[in-house]
Amino acid sequence: MMEVAFLGVGEAFGASANTALLVNRELLLECGPHALLQLRKLGADLAKIKLVFISHFHGDHFLGLPALLLAAREDGREESLTLLGPEGLTRVTQELLYLSYRKSLEELPYEVNFVEAGEKVRLHGYEFEFALTQHSLAALAISVKRRKKKLTYAGDGAPTEGLVKLASGSDLLVAEAYGSGAATHSSPVLAAQLAKKAKVKLLALVHLWRGLSKDEVEKAREIFDSILVPGDLETVKI
Ligand SMILES: [Zn+2]
Ligand SMILES: [Zn+2]
């Protein structure tokens, strides 16, 4: 069993919290400005979070890192924490900590280990794989496997052949469906086509544009019928 809590399902500028997932209460996928607030609302134990994945360097996906790192310190964290993401994550985190609170990683009472997304990464009993999406800057999708359960989180960006392969056979595919018509984002219909091609069991649409018409989701359901549109703080078990 894998538990996936949707901390937030929103885009960058809407009324929902920024998209972020908490898997098995120990993996945080994305850390936008609302991540800590949503973790607090869910009653999550920050000391139990082993790994944080950042898909790309857009604010709604990584600007919550300083608050998360320092809140974990306030909560008395001692165990090391893994940060997994694109090249440059170490420098970005260091700069953010300084800009936000004049702090450095070296001042934290626990260790932060940076891991750059490679071909296949095995950490904390999970297997992670990655694919690039088509976004306005380098953006990663990730698959998370443990005990025959597979979750794919597509991050931001239009689907690519690499993403179809990555998502193949997933028990749950969480895909952005911003649907603005931009070539650098996905949409409900594109996500449904991806889910169908990759033969996933369940598709969850997140990161929907605040002005998106409900008809777009209905169109997607005609392509792939197992679609969930979760709300902030909803949990799914796969
Ligand atoms: Zn983005
Ligand atoms: Zn985004």
PDB file of C-alpha atoms and ligand atoms in Angstrom:
ATOM      1  CA  MET A   1       0.000   0.000   0.000  1.00  0.00           C
ATOM      2  CA  MET A   2       1.082   3.505  -0.749  1.00  0.00           C
ATOM      3  CA  GLU A   3      -0.618   6.540   0.757  1.00  0.00           C
ATOM      4  CA  VAL A   4      -0.611   9.720  -1.278  1.00  0.00           C
ATOM      5  CA  ALA A   5      -1.789  12.903   0.421  1.00  0.00           C
ATOM      6  CA  PHE A   6      -2.485  15.828  -1.867  1.00  0.00           C
ATOM      7  CA  LEU A   7      -1.198  18.666   0.294  1.00  0.00           C
ATOM      8  CA  GLY A   8      -2.124  21.090  -2.453  1.00  0.00           C
ATOM      9  CA  VAL A   9      -3.507  20.717  -5.940  1.00  0.00           C
ATOM     10  CA  GLY A  10      -3.218  24.284  -7.199  1.00  0.00           C
ATOM     11  CA  GLU A  11      -1.197  26.190  -9.745  1.00  0.00           C
ATOM     12  CA  ALA A  12       1.071  29.139  -8.945  1.00  0.00           C
ATOM     13  CA  PHE A  13      -1.501  31.935  -8.648  1.00  0.00           C
ATOM     14  CA  GLY A  14      -4.848  30.354  -7.766  1.00  0.00           C
ATOM     15  CA  ALA A  15      -6.982  29.801  -4.662  1.00  0.00           C
ATOM     16  CA  SER A  16      -5.741  26.250  -3.974  1.00  0.00           C
ATOM     17  CA  ALA A  17      -2.445  25.500  -2.262  1.00  0.00           C
ATOM     18  CA  ASN A  18       0.492  24.947  -4.611  1.00  0.00           C
ATOM     19  CA  THR A  19       0.692  21.377  -5.843  1.00  0.00           C
ATOM     20  CA  ALA A  20       2.615  19.124  -3.464  1.00  0.00           C
ATOM     21  CA  LEU A  21       2.247  15.472  -2.443  1.00  0.00           C
ATOM     22  CA  LEU A  22       3.165  13.629   0.718  1.00  0.00           C
ATOM     23  CA  VAL A  23       3.785   9.928   0.106  1.00  0.00           C
ATOM     24  CA  ASN A  24       3.559   7.514   3.033  1.00  0.00           C
ATOM     25  CA  ARG A  25       4.094  10.516   5.292  1.00  0.00           C
ATOM     26  CA  GLU A  26       7.814  10.342   4.474  1.00  0.00           C
ATOM     27  CA  LEU A  27       8.389  11.608   0.923  1.00  0.00           C
ATOM     28  CA  LEU A  28       7.497  15.170   0.030  1.00  0.00           C
ATOM     29  CA  LEU A  29       7.110  15.800  -3.684  1.00  0.00           C
ATOM     30  CA  GLU A  30       7.451  19.567  -4.281  1.00  0.00           C
ATOM     31  CA  CYS A  31       7.904  22.295  -1.739  1.00  0.00           C
ATOM     32  CA  GLY A  32       6.224  25.497  -2.863  1.00  0.00           C
ATOM     33  CA  PRO A  33       5.362  28.369  -0.515  1.00  0.00           C
ATOM     34  CA  HIS A  34       2.283  26.566   0.860  1.00  0.00           C
ATOM     35  CA  ALA A  35       3.867  23.193   1.572  1.00  0.00           C
ATOM     36  CA  LEU A  36       4.687  23.785   5.232  1.00  0.00           C
ATOM     37  CA  LEU A  37       1.254  25.223   6.007  1.00  0.00           C
ATOM     38  CA  GLN A  38      -0.425  22.216   4.398  1.00  0.00           C
ATOM     39  CA  LEU A  39       1.869  19.766   6.213  1.00  0.00           C
ATOM     40  CA  ARG A  40       0.893  21.448   9.486  1.00  0.00           C
ATOM     41  CA  LYS A  41      -2.810  21.264   8.602  1.00  0.00           C
ATOM     42  CA  LEU A  42      -2.436  17.554   7.846  1.00  0.00           C
ATOM     43  CA  GLY A  43      -0.667  17.040  11.162  1.00  0.00           C
ATOM     44  CA  ALA A  44       2.395  15.584   9.438  1.00  0.00           C
ATOM     45  CA  ASP A  45       5.497  14.939  11.526  1.00  0.00           C
ATOM     46  CA  LEU A  46       8.346  16.887   9.878  1.00  0.00           C
ATOM     47  CA  ALA A  47      10.918  14.669  11.573  1.00  0.00           C
ATOM     48  CA  LYS A  48       9.539  11.688   9.643  1.00  0.00           C
ATOM     49  CA  ILE A  49      10.049  13.254   6.200  1.00  0.00           C
ATOM     50  CA  LYS A  50      13.053  11.486   4.699  1.00  0.00           C
ATOM     51  CA  LEU A  51      13.195  13.017   1.265  1.00  0.00           C
ATOM     52  CA  VAL A  52      12.021  16.110  -0.582  1.00  0.00           C
ATOM     53  CA  PHE A  53      11.802  16.062  -4.373  1.00  0.00           C
ATOM     54  CA  ILE A  54      11.830  19.289  -6.386  1.00  0.00           C
ATOM     55  CA  SER A  55      10.781  18.942 -10.040  1.00  0.00           C
ATOM     56  CA  HIS A  56      12.022  22.317 -11.309  1.00  0.00           C
ATOM     57  CA  PHE A  57      12.866  25.827 -10.236  1.00  0.00           C
ATOM     58  CA  HIS A  58       9.570  27.633 -10.581  1.00  0.00           C
ATOM     59  CA  GLY A  59       8.520  29.345  -7.357  1.00  0.00           C
ATOM     60  CA  ASP A  60       5.345  27.324  -6.783  1.00  0.00           C
ATOM     61  CA  HIS A  61       7.537  24.188  -6.655  1.00  0.00           C
ATOM     62  CA  PHE A  62      10.546  25.122  -4.518  1.00  0.00           C
ATOM     63  CA  LEU A  63      10.190  28.443  -2.673  1.00  0.00           C
ATOM     64  CA  GLY A  64       8.929  26.711   0.478  1.00  0.00           C
ATOM     65  CA  LEU A  65      12.268  25.027   1.156  1.00  0.00           C
ATOM     66  CA  PRO A  66      13.653  27.579   3.672  1.00  0.00           C
ATOM     67  CA  ALA A  67      10.517  27.427   5.844  1.00  0.00           C
ATOM     68  CA  LEU A  68      10.475  23.628   5.725  1.00  0.00           C
ATOM     69  CA  LEU A  69      14.163  23.284   6.604  1.00  0.00           C
ATOM     70  CA  LEU A  70      13.967  25.747   9.484  1.00  0.00           C
ATOM     71  CA  ALA A  71      10.646  24.425  10.795  1.00  0.00           C
ATOM     72  CA  ALA A  72      12.206  20.951  10.958  1.00  0.00           C
ATOM     73  CA  ARG A  73      14.985  22.484  13.038  1.00  0.00           C
ATOM     74  CA  GLU A  74      12.434  24.118  15.377  1.00  0.00           C
ATOM     75  CA  ASP A  75      10.725  20.738  15.715  1.00  0.00           C
ATOM     76  CA  GLY A  76      14.018  19.219  16.862  1.00  0.00           C
ATOM     77  CA  ARG A  77      14.926  17.225  13.782  1.00  0.00           C
ATOM     78  CA  GLU A  78      18.248  15.388  14.063  1.00  0.00           C
ATOM     79  CA  GLU A  79      18.011  12.814  11.267  1.00  0.00           C
ATOM     80  CA  SER A  80      19.551  13.691   7.929  1.00  0.00           C
ATOM     81  CA  LEU A  81      17.264  14.795   5.084  1.00  0.00           C
ATOM     82  CA  THR A  82      17.632  14.025   1.385  1.00  0.00           C
ATOM     83  CA  LEU A  83      16.891  16.682  -1.213  1.00  0.00           C
ATOM     84  CA  LEU A  84      16.407  15.189  -4.671  1.00  0.00           C
ATOM     85  CA  GLY A  85      16.040  17.233  -7.821  1.00  0.00           C
ATOM     86  CA  PRO A  86      17.575  18.925 -10.833  1.00  0.00           C
ATOM     87  CA  GLU A  87      21.161  20.005 -11.148  1.00  0.00           C
ATOM     88  CA  GLY A  88      21.740  23.192  -9.163  1.00  0.00           C
ATOM     89  CA  LEU A  89      19.517  22.252  -6.197  1.00  0.00           C
ATOM     90  CA  THR A  90      22.378  22.648  -3.693  1.00  0.00           C
ATOM     91  CA  ARG A  91      23.206  26.191  -4.793  1.00  0.00           C
ATOM     92  CA  VAL A  92      19.548  27.235  -5.035  1.00  0.00           C
ATOM     93  CA  THR A  93      18.761  25.921  -1.540  1.00  0.00           C
ATOM     94  CA  GLN A  94      21.822  27.605  -0.063  1.00  0.00           C
ATOM     95  CA  GLU A  95      20.911  30.942  -1.701  1.00  0.00           C
ATOM     96  CA  LEU A  96      17.266  30.710  -0.646  1.00  0.00           C
ATOM     97  CA  LEU A  97      18.188  30.028   2.978  1.00  0.00           C
ATOM     98  CA  TYR A  98      20.426  33.047   2.966  1.00  0.00           C
ATOM     99  CA  LEU A  99      17.903  35.350   1.258  1.00  0.00           C
ATOM    100  CA  SER A 100      15.056  34.243   3.501  1.00  0.00           C
ATOM    101  CA  TYR A 101      16.649  33.989   6.941  1.00  0.00           C
ATOM    102  CA  ARG A 102      20.387  34.782   6.621  1.00  0.00           C
ATOM    103  CA  LYS A 103      21.054  31.135   7.388  1.00  0.00           C
ATOM    104  CA  SER A 104      23.206  28.498   5.765  1.00  0.00           C
ATOM    105  CA  LEU A 105      22.835  24.746   5.412  1.00  0.00           C
ATOM    106  CA  GLU A 106      25.848  24.317   7.703  1.00  0.00           C
ATOM    107  CA  GLU A 107      23.926  25.962  10.545  1.00  0.00           C
ATOM    108  CA  LEU A 108      21.170  23.341  10.530  1.00  0.00           C
ATOM    109  CA  PRO A 109      21.422  20.789  13.348  1.00  0.00           C
ATOM    110  CA  TYR A 110      20.855  17.953  10.868  1.00  0.00           C
ATOM    111  CA  GLU A 111      22.529  16.988   7.655  1.00  0.00           C
ATOM    112  CA  VAL A 112      21.034  17.713   4.229  1.00  0.00           C
ATOM    113  CA  ASN A 113      22.157  15.324   1.499  1.00  0.00           C
ATOM    114  CA  PHE A 114      21.692  16.474  -2.057  1.00  0.00           C
ATOM    115  CA  VAL A 115      21.037  13.927  -4.765  1.00  0.00           C
ATOM    116  CA  GLU A 116      20.797  14.959  -8.401  1.00  0.00           C
ATOM    117  CA  ALA A 117      18.185  13.096 -10.384  1.00  0.00           C
ATOM    118  CA  GLY A 118      19.954  10.451 -12.448  1.00  0.00           C
ATOM    119  CA  GLU A 119      18.806   7.444 -14.401  1.00  0.00           C
ATOM    120  CA  LYS A 120      17.642   5.399 -11.436  1.00  0.00           C
ATOM    121  CA  VAL A 121      18.025   6.345  -7.803  1.00  0.00           C
ATOM    122  CA  ARG A 122      17.460   3.973  -4.885  1.00  0.00           C
ATOM    123  CA  LEU A 123      16.942   5.671  -1.540  1.00  0.00           C
ATOM    124  CA  HIS A 124      15.104   4.988   1.712  1.00  0.00           C
ATOM    125  CA  GLY A 125      13.574   1.759   0.395  1.00  0.00           C
ATOM    126  CA  TYR A 126      12.156   3.371  -2.758  1.00  0.00           C
ATOM    127  CA  GLU A 127      13.183   3.305  -6.382  1.00  0.00           C
ATOM    128  CA  PHE A 128      12.963   6.581  -8.275  1.00  0.00           C
ATOM    129  CA  GLU A 129      13.156   7.162 -12.012  1.00  0.00           C
ATOM    130  CA  PHE A 130      12.837  10.376 -13.984  1.00  0.00           C
ATOM    131  CA  ALA A 131      11.843  11.869 -17.332  1.00  0.00           C
ATOM    132  CA  LEU A 132      11.994  15.352 -18.745  1.00  0.00           C
ATOM    133  CA  THR A 133       8.739  17.071 -19.645  1.00  0.00           C
ATOM    134  CA  GLN A 134       8.249  19.899 -22.099  1.00  0.00           C
ATOM    135  CA  HIS A 135       8.208  23.029 -19.942  1.00  0.00           C
ATOM    136  CA  SER A 136       9.540  26.580 -20.073  1.00  0.00           C
ATOM    137  CA  LEU A 137      12.631  25.407 -18.207  1.00  0.00           C
ATOM    138  CA  ALA A 138      14.159  22.002 -17.456  1.00  0.00           C
ATOM    139  CA  ALA A 139      11.488  20.102 -15.506  1.00  0.00           C
ATOM    140  CA  LEU A 140      11.426  16.547 -14.203  1.00  0.00           C
ATOM    141  CA  ALA A 141       8.711  13.973 -13.777  1.00  0.00           C
ATOM    142  CA  ILE A 142       9.370  11.217 -11.235  1.00  0.00           C
ATOM    143  CA  SER A 143       8.161   7.684 -10.637  1.00  0.00           C
ATOM    144  CA  VAL A 144       8.204   6.240  -7.142  1.00  0.00           C
ATOM    145  CA  LYS A 145       8.171   2.482  -6.697  1.00  0.00           C
ATOM    146  CA  ARG A 146       7.951   0.367  -3.582  1.00  0.00           C
ATOM    147  CA  ARG A 147       6.563  -3.129  -2.972  1.00  0.00           C
ATOM    148  CA  LYS A 148       4.991  -3.454  -6.417  1.00  0.00           C
ATOM    149  CA  LYS A 149       3.189  -0.113  -6.118  1.00  0.00           C
ATOM    150  CA  LYS A 150       4.031   2.622  -8.550  1.00  0.00           C
ATOM    151  CA  LEU A 151       3.210   6.296  -8.432  1.00  0.00           C
ATOM    152  CA  THR A 152       4.188   8.704 -11.190  1.00  0.00           C
ATOM    153  CA  TYR A 153       4.115  12.418 -10.573  1.00  0.00           C
ATOM    154  CA  ALA A 154       4.449  14.329 -13.827  1.00  0.00           C
ATOM    155  CA  GLY A 155       5.538  17.697 -12.443  1.00  0.00           C
ATOM    156  CA  ASP A 156       4.929  20.650 -14.784  1.00  0.00           C
ATOM    157  CA  GLY A 157       5.007  20.506 -18.559  1.00  0.00           C
ATOM    158  CA  ALA A 158       3.452  18.930 -21.619  1.00  0.00           C
ATOM    159  CA  PRO A 159       3.829  15.129 -21.811  1.00  0.00           C
ATOM    160  CA  THR A 160       6.792  13.666 -23.694  1.00  0.00           C
ATOM    161  CA  GLU A 161       7.547  10.155 -24.966  1.00  0.00           C
ATOM    162  CA  GLY A 162       9.890   9.826 -22.002  1.00  0.00           C
ATOM    163  CA  LEU A 163       7.008  10.567 -19.661  1.00  0.00           C
ATOM    164  CA  VAL A 164       4.778   7.948 -21.308  1.00  0.00           C
ATOM    165  CA  LYS A 165       7.501   5.370 -20.682  1.00  0.00           C
ATOM    166  CA  LEU A 166       8.070   6.555 -17.130  1.00  0.00           C
ATOM    167  CA  ALA A 167       4.366   6.425 -16.244  1.00  0.00           C
ATOM    168  CA  SER A 168       3.841   3.023 -17.842  1.00  0.00           C
ATOM    169  CA  GLY A 169       1.702   0.735 -15.669  1.00  0.00           C
ATOM    170  CA  SER A 170       1.458   3.163 -12.755  1.00  0.00           C
ATOM    171  CA  ASP A 171      -1.147   2.500 -10.083  1.00  0.00           C
ATOM    172  CA  LEU A 172      -1.552   6.263  -9.865  1.00  0.00           C
ATOM    173  CA  LEU A 173      -0.470   9.005 -12.240  1.00  0.00           C
ATOM    174  CA  VAL A 174      -0.637  12.520 -10.854  1.00  0.00           C
ATOM    175  CA  ALA A 175      -0.503  14.891 -13.786  1.00  0.00           C
ATOM    176  CA  GLU A 176      -0.710  18.629 -14.163  1.00  0.00           C
ATOM    177  CA  ALA A 177      -3.616  19.844 -16.260  1.00  0.00           C
ATOM    178  CA  TYR A 178      -3.061  23.573 -16.373  1.00  0.00           C
ATOM    179  CA  GLY A 179      -4.734  23.554 -19.745  1.00  0.00           C
ATOM    180  CA  SER A 180      -3.905  27.066 -20.827  1.00  0.00           C
ATOM    181  CA  GLY A 181      -3.224  25.960 -24.363  1.00  0.00           C
ATOM    182  CA  ALA A 182       0.464  26.756 -23.888  1.00  0.00           C
ATOM    183  CA  ALA A 183       2.868  24.259 -25.434  1.00  0.00           C
ATOM    184  CA  THR A 184       4.777  24.178 -22.157  1.00  0.00           C
ATOM    185  CA  HIS A 185       1.897  22.815 -20.064  1.00  0.00           C
ATOM    186  CA  SER A 186      -0.351  19.786 -20.078  1.00  0.00           C
ATOM    187  CA  SER A 187      -4.165  19.861 -20.061  1.00  0.00           C
ATOM    188  CA  PRO A 188      -6.929  17.501 -18.890  1.00  0.00           C
ATOM    189  CA  VAL A 189      -7.174  16.019 -22.403  1.00  0.00           C
ATOM    190  CA  LEU A 190      -3.392  15.625 -22.805  1.00  0.00           C
ATOM    191  CA  ALA A 191      -3.174  14.054 -19.352  1.00  0.00           C
ATOM    192  CA  ALA A 192      -5.989  11.623 -20.224  1.00  0.00           C
ATOM    193  CA  GLN A 193      -4.223  10.649 -23.465  1.00  0.00           C
ATOM    194  CA  LEU A 194      -1.031  10.114 -21.476  1.00  0.00           C
ATOM    195  CA  ALA A 195      -2.862   7.961 -18.907  1.00  0.00           C
ATOM    196  CA  LYS A 196      -4.388   5.850 -21.666  1.00  0.00           C
ATOM    197  CA  LYS A 197      -1.088   5.369 -23.524  1.00  0.00           C
ATOM    198  CA  ALA A 198       0.762   4.524 -20.327  1.00  0.00           C
ATOM    199  CA  LYS A 199      -2.026   2.141 -19.192  1.00  0.00           C
ATOM    200  CA  VAL A 200      -2.214   3.571 -15.691  1.00  0.00           C
ATOM    201  CA  LYS A 201      -4.933   2.517 -13.233  1.00  0.00           C
ATOM    202  CA  LEU A 202      -5.927   5.921 -11.907  1.00  0.00           C
ATOM    203  CA  LEU A 203      -5.245   9.477 -13.058  1.00  0.00           C
ATOM    204  CA  ALA A 204      -5.349  12.426 -10.676  1.00  0.00           C
ATOM    205  CA  LEU A 205      -5.465  15.882 -12.248  1.00  0.00           C
ATOM    206  CA  VAL A 206      -3.722  18.673 -10.373  1.00  0.00           C
ATOM    207  CA  HIS A 207      -2.292  22.159 -11.028  1.00  0.00           C
ATOM    208  CA  LEU A 208      -5.468  23.101 -12.931  1.00  0.00           C
ATOM    209  CA  TRP A 209      -5.612  26.675 -14.139  1.00  0.00           C
ATOM    210  CA  ARG A 210      -7.919  28.770 -11.922  1.00  0.00           C
ATOM    211  CA  GLY A 211     -10.102  29.716 -14.897  1.00  0.00           C
ATOM    212  CA  LEU A 212     -10.326  26.251 -16.462  1.00  0.00           C
ATOM    213  CA  SER A 213     -13.808  25.213 -17.573  1.00  0.00           C
ATOM    214  CA  LYS A 214     -15.243  21.995 -16.100  1.00  0.00           C
ATOM    215  CA  ASP A 215     -16.006  20.885 -19.662  1.00  0.00           C
ATOM    216  CA  GLU A 216     -12.274  20.307 -20.160  1.00  0.00           C
ATOM    217  CA  VAL A 217     -12.307  17.632 -17.458  1.00  0.00           C
ATOM    218  CA  GLU A 218     -15.454  16.094 -18.967  1.00  0.00           C
ATOM    219  CA  LYS A 219     -13.679  15.893 -22.341  1.00  0.00           C
ATOM    220  CA  ALA A 220     -10.799  14.116 -20.613  1.00  0.00           C
ATOM    221  CA  ARG A 221     -13.206  11.571 -19.065  1.00  0.00           C
ATOM    222  CA  GLU A 222     -14.347  10.590 -22.543  1.00  0.00           C
ATOM    223  CA  ILE A 223     -10.751   9.538 -23.277  1.00  0.00           C
ATOM    224  CA  PHE A 224      -9.881   7.939 -19.936  1.00  0.00           C
ATOM    225  CA  ASP A 225     -12.599   7.110 -17.421  1.00  0.00           C
ATOM    226  CA  SER A 226     -10.628   6.616 -14.226  1.00  0.00           C
ATOM    227  CA  ILE A 227     -10.016  10.272 -13.354  1.00  0.00           C
ATOM    228  CA  LEU A 228      -9.896  11.883  -9.961  1.00  0.00           C
ATOM    229  CA  VAL A 229      -9.815  15.635  -9.379  1.00  0.00           C
ATOM    230  CA  PRO A 230      -8.663  15.805  -5.764  1.00  0.00           C
ATOM    231  CA  GLY A 231      -8.968  18.791  -3.451  1.00  0.00           C
ATOM    232  CA  ASP A 232      -6.335  20.185  -1.078  1.00  0.00           C
ATOM    233  CA  LEU A 233      -5.556  17.765   1.778  1.00  0.00           C
ATOM    234  CA  GLU A 234      -7.344  14.790   0.192  1.00  0.00           C
ATOM    235  CA  THR A 235      -5.678  11.397   0.547  1.00  0.00           C
ATOM    236  CA  VAL A 236      -5.663   8.417  -1.805  1.00  0.00           C
ATOM    237  CA  LYS A 237      -4.462   4.884  -1.071  1.00  0.00           C
ATOM    238  CA  ILE A 238      -3.118   2.722  -3.864  1.00  0.00           C
TER     239      ILE A 238
HETATM  240 ZN    ZN B   1       6.569  25.327 -13.808  1.00  0.00          ZN
HETATM  241 ZN    ZN B   2       3.831  25.022 -11.414  1.00  0.00          ZN
END
